Structure formats: C-alpha cells, structure tokens
PDB file of C-alpha atoms in Angstrom:
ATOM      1  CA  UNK A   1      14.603   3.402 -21.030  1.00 68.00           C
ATOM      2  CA  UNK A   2      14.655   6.566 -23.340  1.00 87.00           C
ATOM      3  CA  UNK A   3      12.030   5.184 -25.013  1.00 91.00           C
ATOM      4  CA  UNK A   4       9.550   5.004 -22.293  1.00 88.00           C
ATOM      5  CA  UNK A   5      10.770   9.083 -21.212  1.00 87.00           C
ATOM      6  CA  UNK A   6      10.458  10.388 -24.584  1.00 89.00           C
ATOM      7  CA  UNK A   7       6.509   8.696 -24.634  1.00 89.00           C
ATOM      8  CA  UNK A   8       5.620   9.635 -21.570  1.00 90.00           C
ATOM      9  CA  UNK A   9       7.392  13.245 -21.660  1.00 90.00           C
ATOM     10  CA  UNK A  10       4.303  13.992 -23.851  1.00 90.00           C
ATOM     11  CA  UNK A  11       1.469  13.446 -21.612  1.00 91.00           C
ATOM     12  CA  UNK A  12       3.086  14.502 -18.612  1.00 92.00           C
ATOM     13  CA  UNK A  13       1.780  18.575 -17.513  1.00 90.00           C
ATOM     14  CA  UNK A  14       4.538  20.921 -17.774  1.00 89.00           C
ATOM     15  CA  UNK A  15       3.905  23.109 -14.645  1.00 88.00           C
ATOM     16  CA  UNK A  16       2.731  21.699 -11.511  1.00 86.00           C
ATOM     17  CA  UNK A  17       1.989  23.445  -8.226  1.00 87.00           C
ATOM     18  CA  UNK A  18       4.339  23.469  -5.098  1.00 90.00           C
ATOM     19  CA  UNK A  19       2.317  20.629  -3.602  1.00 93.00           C
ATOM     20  CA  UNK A  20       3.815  18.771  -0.288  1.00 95.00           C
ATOM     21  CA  UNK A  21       2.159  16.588   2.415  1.00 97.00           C
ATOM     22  CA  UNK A  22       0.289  18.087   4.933  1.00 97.00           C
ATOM     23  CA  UNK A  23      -0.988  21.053   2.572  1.00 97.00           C
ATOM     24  CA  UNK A  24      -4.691  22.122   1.374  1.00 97.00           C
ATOM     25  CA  UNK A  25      -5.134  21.847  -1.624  1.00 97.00           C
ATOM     26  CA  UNK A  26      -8.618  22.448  -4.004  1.00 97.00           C
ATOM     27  CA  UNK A  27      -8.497  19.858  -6.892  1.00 97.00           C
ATOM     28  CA  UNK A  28     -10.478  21.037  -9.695  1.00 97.00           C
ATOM     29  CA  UNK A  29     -11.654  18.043 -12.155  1.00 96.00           C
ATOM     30  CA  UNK A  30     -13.851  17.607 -15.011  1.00 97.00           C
ATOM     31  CA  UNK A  31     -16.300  15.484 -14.764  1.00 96.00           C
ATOM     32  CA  UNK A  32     -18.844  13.911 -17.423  1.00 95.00           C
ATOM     33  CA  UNK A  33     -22.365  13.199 -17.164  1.00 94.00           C
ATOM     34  CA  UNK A  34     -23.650  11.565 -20.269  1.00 94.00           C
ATOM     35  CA  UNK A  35     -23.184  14.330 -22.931  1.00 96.00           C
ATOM     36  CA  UNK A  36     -22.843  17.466 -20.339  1.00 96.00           C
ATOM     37  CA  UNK A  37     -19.064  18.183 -18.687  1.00 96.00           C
ATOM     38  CA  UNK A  38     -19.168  20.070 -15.751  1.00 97.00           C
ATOM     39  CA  UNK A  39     -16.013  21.094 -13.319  1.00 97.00           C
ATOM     40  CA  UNK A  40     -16.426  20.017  -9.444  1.00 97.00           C
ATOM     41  CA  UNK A  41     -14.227  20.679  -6.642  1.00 98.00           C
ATOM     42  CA  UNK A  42     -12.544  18.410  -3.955  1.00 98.00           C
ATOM     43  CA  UNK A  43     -11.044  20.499  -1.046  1.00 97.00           C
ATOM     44  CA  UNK A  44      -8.781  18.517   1.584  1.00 97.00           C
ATOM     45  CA  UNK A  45      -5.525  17.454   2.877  1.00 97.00           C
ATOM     46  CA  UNK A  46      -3.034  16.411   1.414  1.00 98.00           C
ATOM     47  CA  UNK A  47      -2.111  12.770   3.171  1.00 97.00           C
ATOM     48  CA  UNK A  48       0.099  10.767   0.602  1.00 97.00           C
ATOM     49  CA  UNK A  49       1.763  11.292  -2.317  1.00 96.00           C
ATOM     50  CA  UNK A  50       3.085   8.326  -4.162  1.00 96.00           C
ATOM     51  CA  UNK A  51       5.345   7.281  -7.609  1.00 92.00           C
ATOM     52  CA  UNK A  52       6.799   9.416  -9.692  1.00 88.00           C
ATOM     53  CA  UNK A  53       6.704  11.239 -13.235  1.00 89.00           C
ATOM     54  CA  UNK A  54       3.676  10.270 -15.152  1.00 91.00           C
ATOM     55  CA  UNK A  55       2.602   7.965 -12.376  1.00 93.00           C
ATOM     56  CA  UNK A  56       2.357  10.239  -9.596  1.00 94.00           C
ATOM     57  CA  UNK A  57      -0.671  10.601  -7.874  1.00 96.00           C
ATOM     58  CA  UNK A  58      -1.958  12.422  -4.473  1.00 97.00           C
ATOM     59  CA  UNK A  59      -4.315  11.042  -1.859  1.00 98.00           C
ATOM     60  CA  UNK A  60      -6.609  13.679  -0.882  1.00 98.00           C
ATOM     61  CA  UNK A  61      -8.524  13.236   2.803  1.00 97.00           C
ATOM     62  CA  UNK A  62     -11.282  15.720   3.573  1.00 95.00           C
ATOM     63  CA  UNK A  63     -13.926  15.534   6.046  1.00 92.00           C
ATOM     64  CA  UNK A  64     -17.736  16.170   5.429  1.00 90.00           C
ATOM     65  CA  UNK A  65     -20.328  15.860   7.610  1.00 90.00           C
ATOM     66  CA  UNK A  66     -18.699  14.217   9.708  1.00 86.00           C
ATOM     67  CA  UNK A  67     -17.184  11.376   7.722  1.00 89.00           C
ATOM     68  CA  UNK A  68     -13.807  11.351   6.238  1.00 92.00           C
ATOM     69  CA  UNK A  69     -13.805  10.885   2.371  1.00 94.00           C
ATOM     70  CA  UNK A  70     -10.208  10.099   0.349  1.00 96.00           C
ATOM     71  CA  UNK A  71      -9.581  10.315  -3.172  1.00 97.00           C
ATOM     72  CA  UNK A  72      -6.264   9.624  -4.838  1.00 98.00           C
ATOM     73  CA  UNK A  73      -5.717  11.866  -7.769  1.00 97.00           C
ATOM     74  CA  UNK A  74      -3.589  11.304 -10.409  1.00 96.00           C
ATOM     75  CA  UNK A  75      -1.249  14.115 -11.162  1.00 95.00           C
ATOM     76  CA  UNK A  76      -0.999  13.767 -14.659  1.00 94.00           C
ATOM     77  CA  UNK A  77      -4.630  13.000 -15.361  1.00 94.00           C
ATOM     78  CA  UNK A  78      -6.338  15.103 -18.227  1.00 93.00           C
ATOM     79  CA  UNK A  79      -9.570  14.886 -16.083  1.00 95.00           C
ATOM     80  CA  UNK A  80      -7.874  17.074 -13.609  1.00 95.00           C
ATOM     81  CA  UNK A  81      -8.411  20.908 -14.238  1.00 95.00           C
ATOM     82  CA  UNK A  82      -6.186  22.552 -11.548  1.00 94.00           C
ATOM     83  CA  UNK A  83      -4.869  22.061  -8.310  1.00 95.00           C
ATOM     84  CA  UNK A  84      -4.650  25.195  -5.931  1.00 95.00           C
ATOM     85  CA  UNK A  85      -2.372  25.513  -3.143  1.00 95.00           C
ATOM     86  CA  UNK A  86      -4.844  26.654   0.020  1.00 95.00           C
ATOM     87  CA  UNK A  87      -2.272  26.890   2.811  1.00 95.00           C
ATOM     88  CA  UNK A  88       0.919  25.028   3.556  1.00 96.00           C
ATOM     89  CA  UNK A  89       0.845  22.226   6.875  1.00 96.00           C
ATOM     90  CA  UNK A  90       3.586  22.129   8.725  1.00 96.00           C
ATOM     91  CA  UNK A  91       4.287  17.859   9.333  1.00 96.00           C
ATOM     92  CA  UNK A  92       7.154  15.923  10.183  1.00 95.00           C
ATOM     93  CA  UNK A  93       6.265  12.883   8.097  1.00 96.00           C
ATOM     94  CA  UNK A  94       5.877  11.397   5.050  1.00 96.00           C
ATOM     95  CA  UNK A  95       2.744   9.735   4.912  1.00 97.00           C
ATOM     96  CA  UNK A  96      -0.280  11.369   7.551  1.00 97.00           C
ATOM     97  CA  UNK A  97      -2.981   7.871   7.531  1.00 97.00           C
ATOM     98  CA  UNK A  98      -2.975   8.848  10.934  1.00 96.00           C
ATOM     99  CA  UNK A  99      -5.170  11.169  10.426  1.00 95.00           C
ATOM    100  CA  UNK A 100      -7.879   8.594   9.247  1.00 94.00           C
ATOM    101  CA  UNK A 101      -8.420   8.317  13.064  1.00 92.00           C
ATOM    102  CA  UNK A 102      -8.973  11.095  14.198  1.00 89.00           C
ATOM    103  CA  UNK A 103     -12.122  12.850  14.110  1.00 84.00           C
ATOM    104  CA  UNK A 104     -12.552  17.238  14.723  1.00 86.00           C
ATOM    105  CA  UNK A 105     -10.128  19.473  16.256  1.00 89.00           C
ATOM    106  CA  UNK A 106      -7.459  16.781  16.430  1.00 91.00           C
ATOM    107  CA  UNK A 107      -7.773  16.246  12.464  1.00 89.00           C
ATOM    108  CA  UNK A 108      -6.143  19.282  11.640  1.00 91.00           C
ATOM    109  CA  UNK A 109      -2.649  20.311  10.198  1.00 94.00           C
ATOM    110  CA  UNK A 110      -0.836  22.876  11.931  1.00 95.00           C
ATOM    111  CA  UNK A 111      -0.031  25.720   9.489  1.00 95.00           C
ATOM    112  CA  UNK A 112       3.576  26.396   8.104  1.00 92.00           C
ATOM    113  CA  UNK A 113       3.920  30.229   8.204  1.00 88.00           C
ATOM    114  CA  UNK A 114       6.864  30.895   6.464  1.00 76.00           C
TER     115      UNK A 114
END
C-alpha cells in the first residue's frame, strides 16, 4: 500500500484551492490543437466531487445559451492550469444533479457570505 502512495505522491499537485460543492469555480486548462497549445476557460458550478488523492476529480455544470454543459475535471490532471475560487455556495448536500433540472433563476446557488 506504501508502494502505490509513494508513486502516486509524485504526480499528485501540492497546493490545491479551497474547493467545496456548490462553489464557482473558473478551471483554466491547456488545451492542444495540432502543434499550437492554447489555455481556455470553463466557468461553472461546482456539482460533484468524487474519489480521492490522485483520483479526485470535480464535475463542473455551467449553463450557456441556454443549455447546461458538464465537464468532470480531474484534479490532478497536468492539462489543468488553475482552478480559481469565484464565490462560495451555500448547499446542504453532497451531490447538487438536481440542478440538471432546472433551468434560469432557479439554477442558482445561494451565496455563503462568511
């Protein structure tokens, strides 16, 4: 079992945001296009967040024009620049799918002011 932690240790980025459920957050991630890299940006809500050390991974839910688009991020990924903090939600659960139907006004987080 040390094994596995000692390999894994290595790829695994050393300082990660205060991200919860229910937050904003703006992924930055590298992405390639036959020999050019260029950085693009994924702004939503934070929905899930699943696993654990080098597994972990967010799902990400935004809405444009009018349709809701999810990506699930890996934490750990190398293709993943930065992840920015927006504003805090303030939830009561775990996991928000219910927001996949739910469309507007009643698609928002309420936010935590602390």
């Amino acid at each position: 079992m040390d094994l596995i932690q000692t390999l894994t240790q290595q790829y695994m980025k050393p300082e990660l945001p205060s991200m919860k459920v229910g937050d904003t957050v703006r992924v930055t991630l590298r992405v390639k296009e036959g020999n050019r890299e260029r950085n693009q940006v994924f702004e939503g809500t934070i929905i899930a967040r699943k696993h654990g050390g080098i597994n972990e991974s967010i799902t990400v839910r935004r809405i444009s024009y009018g349709v809701g688009c999810e990506k699930v991020f890996p934490v750990h990924s190398p293709s993943i620049v930065s992840v920015e903090t927006i504003r805090s939600g303030k939830v009561r659960r775990a996991k928000l799918y219910y927001l996949r139907g739910r469309v507007g006004k009643k698609a928002k987080v309420k936010e935590l002011i602390k």
